């Protein structure tokens, strides 16, 4: 049984995340999408809202489940019998940080990290850029699932 975890903030989930999650699901028995709930980190959506959106957009993927977590990813891995951390790499700029994290996670807990290169359609896509564009009235349709698009518009209208 190979179970991997896709950790992140997912504030909010984008089509780039979904692409990586669905490709991870094709290669492994189970994928846990682990939503980092860090109260000290400012987020647009609460951890529960982020979990709800992810659950909605991954409901067609039978071997994917969504969980909320706090603290170190390696502790989450130990507690959930996870074989490896699974991450998407967008560009060389992601690489340096991800390599450092992967090596530290291995050093701390012998947890492996697997990388998959992003679909070039999404290599420029990040949650923070989506929020920034949407905040100034730009069109982010096609970059996030439709359900996220409407929640994003609602939330930003409240600001
Ligand atoms: P964080 O909050 O750790 O910066 P995110 O929630 O933005 O992370 O993303 C979680 C993970 O999803 C990233 O570490 C990366 O592995 C993957 N990811 C994010 N955006 C993309 C994308 N456009 N294409 C492929 N993978 C992505």
mmCIF file of C-alpha atoms and ligand atoms in Angstrom:
data_model
loop_
_atom_site.group_PDB
_atom_site.id
_atom_site.type_symbol
_atom_site.label_atom_id
_atom_site.label_comp_id
_atom_site.label_asym_id
_atom_site.label_seq_id
_atom_site.Cartn_x
_atom_site.Cartn_y
_atom_site.Cartn_z
ATOM 1 C CA UNK A 1 0.000 0.000 0.000
ATOM 2 C CA UNK A 2 1.706 3.181 -1.153
ATOM 3 C CA UNK A 3 0.186 6.249 0.442
ATOM 4 C CA UNK A 4 1.563 9.692 -0.391
ATOM 5 C CA UNK A 5 0.775 13.128 0.952
ATOM 6 C CA UNK A 6 0.400 16.394 -0.984
ATOM 7 C CA UNK A 7 0.915 19.079 1.668
ATOM 8 C CA UNK A 8 0.251 22.795 1.263
ATOM 9 C CA UNK A 9 -1.846 25.792 2.202
ATOM 10 C CA UNK A 10 -4.222 25.551 -0.782
ATOM 11 C CA UNK A 11 -5.479 29.109 -0.163
ATOM 12 C CA UNK A 12 -7.368 28.455 -2.455
ATOM 13 C CA UNK A 13 -6.908 25.267 -4.488
ATOM 14 C CA UNK A 14 -5.943 25.997 -8.121
ATOM 15 C CA UNK A 15 -6.066 23.923 -11.305
ATOM 16 C CA UNK A 16 -2.287 23.462 -10.888
ATOM 17 C CA UNK A 17 -2.833 21.752 -7.516
ATOM 18 C CA UNK A 18 -5.609 19.619 -8.996
ATOM 19 C CA UNK A 19 -3.400 18.529 -11.877
ATOM 20 C CA UNK A 20 -0.662 17.353 -9.504
ATOM 21 C CA UNK A 21 -3.141 15.682 -7.110
ATOM 22 C CA UNK A 22 -4.871 13.752 -9.898
ATOM 23 C CA UNK A 23 -1.582 12.629 -11.431
ATOM 24 C CA UNK A 24 -0.346 11.509 -7.990
ATOM 25 C CA UNK A 25 -3.594 9.545 -7.601
ATOM 26 C CA UNK A 26 -2.929 7.623 -10.813
ATOM 27 C CA UNK A 27 0.460 6.444 -9.559
ATOM 28 C CA UNK A 28 -0.283 5.539 -5.936
ATOM 29 C CA UNK A 29 -2.817 3.587 -3.906
ATOM 30 C CA UNK A 30 -3.857 6.572 -1.837
ATOM 31 C CA UNK A 31 -3.252 10.332 -1.778
ATOM 32 C CA UNK A 32 -3.876 12.467 1.263
ATOM 33 C CA UNK A 33 -4.126 16.175 0.542
ATOM 34 C CA UNK A 34 -2.935 17.720 3.804
ATOM 35 C CA UNK A 35 -4.083 21.282 4.394
ATOM 36 C CA UNK A 36 -1.776 23.237 6.643
ATOM 37 C CA UNK A 37 -3.784 25.002 9.293
ATOM 38 C CA UNK A 38 -1.362 27.529 10.673
ATOM 39 C CA UNK A 39 -3.156 30.174 12.740
ATOM 40 C CA UNK A 40 -0.178 32.549 12.611
ATOM 41 C CA UNK A 41 -0.178 32.559 8.790
ATOM 42 C CA UNK A 42 -2.629 35.030 7.253
ATOM 43 C CA UNK A 43 -5.003 33.259 4.864
ATOM 44 C CA UNK A 44 -7.984 34.358 2.775
ATOM 45 C CA UNK A 45 -9.949 31.176 3.535
ATOM 46 C CA UNK A 46 -10.083 29.338 6.865
ATOM 47 C CA UNK A 47 -8.551 25.859 7.014
ATOM 48 C CA UNK A 48 -12.051 24.349 7.138
ATOM 49 C CA UNK A 49 -13.100 26.306 4.039
ATOM 50 C CA UNK A 50 -9.957 25.162 2.204
ATOM 51 C CA UNK A 51 -10.653 21.540 3.180
ATOM 52 C CA UNK A 52 -14.266 21.919 2.010
ATOM 53 C CA UNK A 53 -13.245 23.310 -1.409
ATOM 54 C CA UNK A 54 -10.609 20.589 -1.886
ATOM 55 C CA UNK A 55 -13.073 17.853 -0.907
ATOM 56 C CA UNK A 56 -15.578 19.220 -3.411
ATOM 57 C CA UNK A 57 -13.137 19.389 -6.328
ATOM 58 C CA UNK A 58 -11.535 15.978 -5.641
ATOM 59 C CA UNK A 59 -14.770 14.081 -5.014
ATOM 60 C CA UNK A 60 -14.426 12.301 -8.382
ATOM 61 C CA UNK A 61 -11.044 10.861 -7.357
ATOM 62 C CA UNK A 62 -11.820 7.728 -5.338
ATOM 63 C CA UNK A 63 -8.372 7.298 -3.755
ATOM 64 C CA UNK A 64 -7.907 10.917 -2.658
ATOM 65 C CA UNK A 65 -8.844 12.195 0.782
ATOM 66 C CA UNK A 66 -8.395 15.582 2.376
ATOM 67 C CA UNK A 67 -7.178 16.249 5.907
ATOM 68 C CA UNK A 68 -6.216 19.249 7.995
ATOM 69 C CA UNK A 69 -2.914 19.338 9.832
ATOM 70 C CA UNK A 70 -0.738 21.441 12.042
ATOM 71 C CA UNK A 71 2.970 21.270 12.710
ATOM 72 C CA UNK A 72 5.616 19.282 10.861
ATOM 73 C CA UNK A 73 4.770 17.393 7.678
ATOM 74 C CA UNK A 74 7.036 14.533 8.810
ATOM 75 C CA UNK A 75 4.940 14.108 11.969
ATOM 76 C CA UNK A 76 1.815 13.948 9.813
ATOM 77 C CA UNK A 77 3.540 11.274 7.712
ATOM 78 C CA UNK A 78 4.445 9.182 10.752
ATOM 79 C CA UNK A 79 0.949 9.440 12.228
ATOM 80 C CA UNK A 80 -0.751 8.478 8.961
ATOM 81 C CA UNK A 81 1.586 5.759 7.728
ATOM 82 C CA UNK A 82 2.578 7.837 4.688
ATOM 83 C CA UNK A 83 5.341 6.481 2.417
ATOM 84 C CA UNK A 84 6.371 9.746 0.779
ATOM 85 C CA UNK A 85 5.696 13.456 0.354
ATOM 86 C CA UNK A 86 4.591 14.235 -3.198
ATOM 87 C CA UNK A 87 5.277 17.710 -4.612
ATOM 88 C CA UNK A 88 4.843 19.577 -7.858
ATOM 89 C CA UNK A 89 7.748 21.566 -9.269
ATOM 90 C CA UNK A 90 6.810 24.596 -11.326
ATOM 91 C CA UNK A 91 10.170 26.085 -12.190
ATOM 92 C CA UNK A 92 13.813 26.170 -11.177
ATOM 93 C CA UNK A 93 12.835 28.825 -8.633
ATOM 94 C CA UNK A 94 10.837 26.172 -6.701
ATOM 95 C CA UNK A 95 13.718 23.748 -6.781
ATOM 96 C CA UNK A 96 16.139 25.238 -4.285
ATOM 97 C CA UNK A 97 13.603 25.520 -1.467
ATOM 98 C CA UNK A 98 12.016 22.149 -2.214
ATOM 99 C CA UNK A 99 15.378 20.401 -2.270
ATOM 100 C CA UNK A 100 16.267 21.888 1.112
ATOM 101 C CA UNK A 101 12.911 20.806 2.589
ATOM 102 C CA UNK A 102 13.207 17.309 1.105
ATOM 103 C CA UNK A 103 16.691 16.840 2.519
ATOM 104 C CA UNK A 104 15.692 18.187 5.936
ATOM 105 C CA UNK A 105 12.619 15.926 6.049
ATOM 106 C CA UNK A 106 14.797 12.952 5.199
ATOM 107 C CA UNK A 107 17.332 13.969 7.833
ATOM 108 C CA UNK A 108 14.609 14.385 10.484
ATOM 109 C CA UNK A 109 12.502 11.310 9.865
ATOM 110 C CA UNK A 110 13.798 9.360 6.848
ATOM 111 C CA UNK A 111 10.683 10.515 4.973
ATOM 112 C CA UNK A 112 11.165 10.459 1.196
ATOM 113 C CA UNK A 113 9.995 13.225 -1.172
ATOM 114 C CA UNK A 114 8.909 12.639 -4.771
ATOM 115 C CA UNK A 115 8.703 15.442 -7.333
ATOM 116 C CA UNK A 116 6.623 15.709 -10.462
ATOM 117 C CA UNK A 117 7.137 18.506 -12.963
ATOM 118 C CA UNK A 118 4.097 20.667 -13.476
ATOM 119 C CA UNK A 119 1.914 20.616 -16.534
ATOM 120 C CA UNK A 120 3.313 23.595 -18.529
ATOM 121 C CA UNK A 121 -0.246 24.959 -18.681
ATOM 122 C CA UNK A 122 0.079 25.726 -14.967
ATOM 123 C CA UNK A 123 3.751 26.485 -14.458
ATOM 124 C CA UNK A 124 3.022 30.165 -13.807
ATOM 125 C CA UNK A 125 0.119 29.495 -11.471
ATOM 126 C CA UNK A 126 0.076 30.061 -7.712
ATOM 127 C CA UNK A 127 -2.664 30.702 -5.165
ATOM 128 C CA UNK A 128 -1.103 34.016 -4.177
ATOM 129 C CA UNK A 129 -1.054 35.302 -7.774
ATOM 130 C CA UNK A 130 -4.663 34.199 -8.291
ATOM 131 C CA UNK A 131 -5.708 36.145 -5.173
ATOM 132 C CA UNK A 132 -3.804 39.235 -6.227
ATOM 133 C CA UNK A 133 -5.286 39.269 -9.735
ATOM 134 C CA UNK A 134 -8.814 38.578 -8.489
ATOM 135 C CA UNK A 135 -8.490 41.301 -5.838
ATOM 136 C CA UNK A 136 -7.921 43.885 -8.578
ATOM 137 C CA UNK A 137 -10.781 42.599 -10.715
ATOM 138 C CA UNK A 138 -8.726 40.463 -13.117
ATOM 139 C CA UNK A 139 -10.147 37.337 -14.711
ATOM 140 C CA UNK A 140 -8.926 34.108 -13.101
ATOM 141 C CA UNK A 141 -11.437 31.766 -14.728
ATOM 142 C CA UNK A 142 -9.706 28.675 -16.089
ATOM 143 C CA UNK A 143 -7.057 28.937 -13.367
ATOM 144 C CA UNK A 144 -9.206 27.708 -10.480
ATOM 145 C CA UNK A 145 -12.201 25.336 -10.398
ATOM 146 C CA UNK A 146 -15.589 27.100 -10.937
ATOM 147 C CA UNK A 147 -16.712 26.512 -7.353
ATOM 148 C CA UNK A 148 -13.533 28.210 -6.107
ATOM 149 C CA UNK A 149 -14.051 31.075 -8.547
ATOM 150 C CA UNK A 150 -17.431 31.974 -7.074
ATOM 151 C CA UNK A 151 -16.193 31.659 -3.473
ATOM 152 C CA UNK A 152 -13.219 33.839 -4.319
ATOM 153 C CA UNK A 153 -15.446 36.554 -5.752
ATOM 154 C CA UNK A 154 -17.724 36.433 -2.694
ATOM 155 C CA UNK A 155 -14.832 36.589 -0.219
ATOM 156 C CA UNK A 156 -13.073 39.446 -1.986
ATOM 157 C CA UNK A 157 -16.310 41.411 -2.192
ATOM 158 C CA UNK A 158 -16.458 41.289 1.616
ATOM 159 C CA UNK A 159 -13.042 42.974 1.942
HETATM 160 P P1 LIG B 1 2.595 26.548 0.055
HETATM 161 O O1 LIG B 1 1.514 27.125 0.859
HETATM 162 O O2 LIG B 1 3.413 25.499 0.750
HETATM 163 O O3 LIG B 1 3.402 27.542 -0.712
HETATM 164 P P2 LIG B 1 0.661 25.765 -1.936
HETATM 165 O O4 LIG B 1 -0.546 25.489 -1.135
HETATM 166 O O5 LIG B 1 0.641 26.972 -2.799
HETATM 167 O O6 LIG B 1 1.956 25.661 -1.070
HETATM 168 O O7 LIG B 1 0.937 24.501 -2.890
HETATM 169 C C1 LIG B 1 1.113 23.228 -2.339
HETATM 170 C C2 LIG B 1 1.952 22.379 -3.247
HETATM 171 O O8 LIG B 1 1.267 22.179 -4.478
HETATM 172 C C3 LIG B 1 3.280 23.021 -3.668
HETATM 173 O O9 LIG B 1 4.264 22.765 -2.737
HETATM 174 C C4 LIG B 1 3.558 22.318 -4.966
HETATM 175 O O10 LIG B 1 4.084 21.036 -4.698
HETATM 176 C C5 LIG B 1 2.173 22.148 -5.555
HETATM 177 N N1 LIG B 1 1.794 23.195 -6.516
HETATM 178 C C6 LIG B 1 1.377 24.447 -6.278
HETATM 179 N N2 LIG B 1 1.093 25.108 -7.407
HETATM 180 C C7 LIG B 1 1.356 24.239 -8.418
HETATM 181 C C8 LIG B 1 1.274 24.312 -9.836
HETATM 182 N N3 LIG B 1 0.876 25.431 -10.460
HETATM 183 N N4 LIG B 1 1.638 23.226 -10.543
HETATM 184 C C9 LIG B 1 2.054 22.109 -9.910
HETATM 185 N N5 LIG B 1 2.141 21.976 -8.579
HETATM 186 C C10 LIG B 1 1.804 23.025 -7.841
#
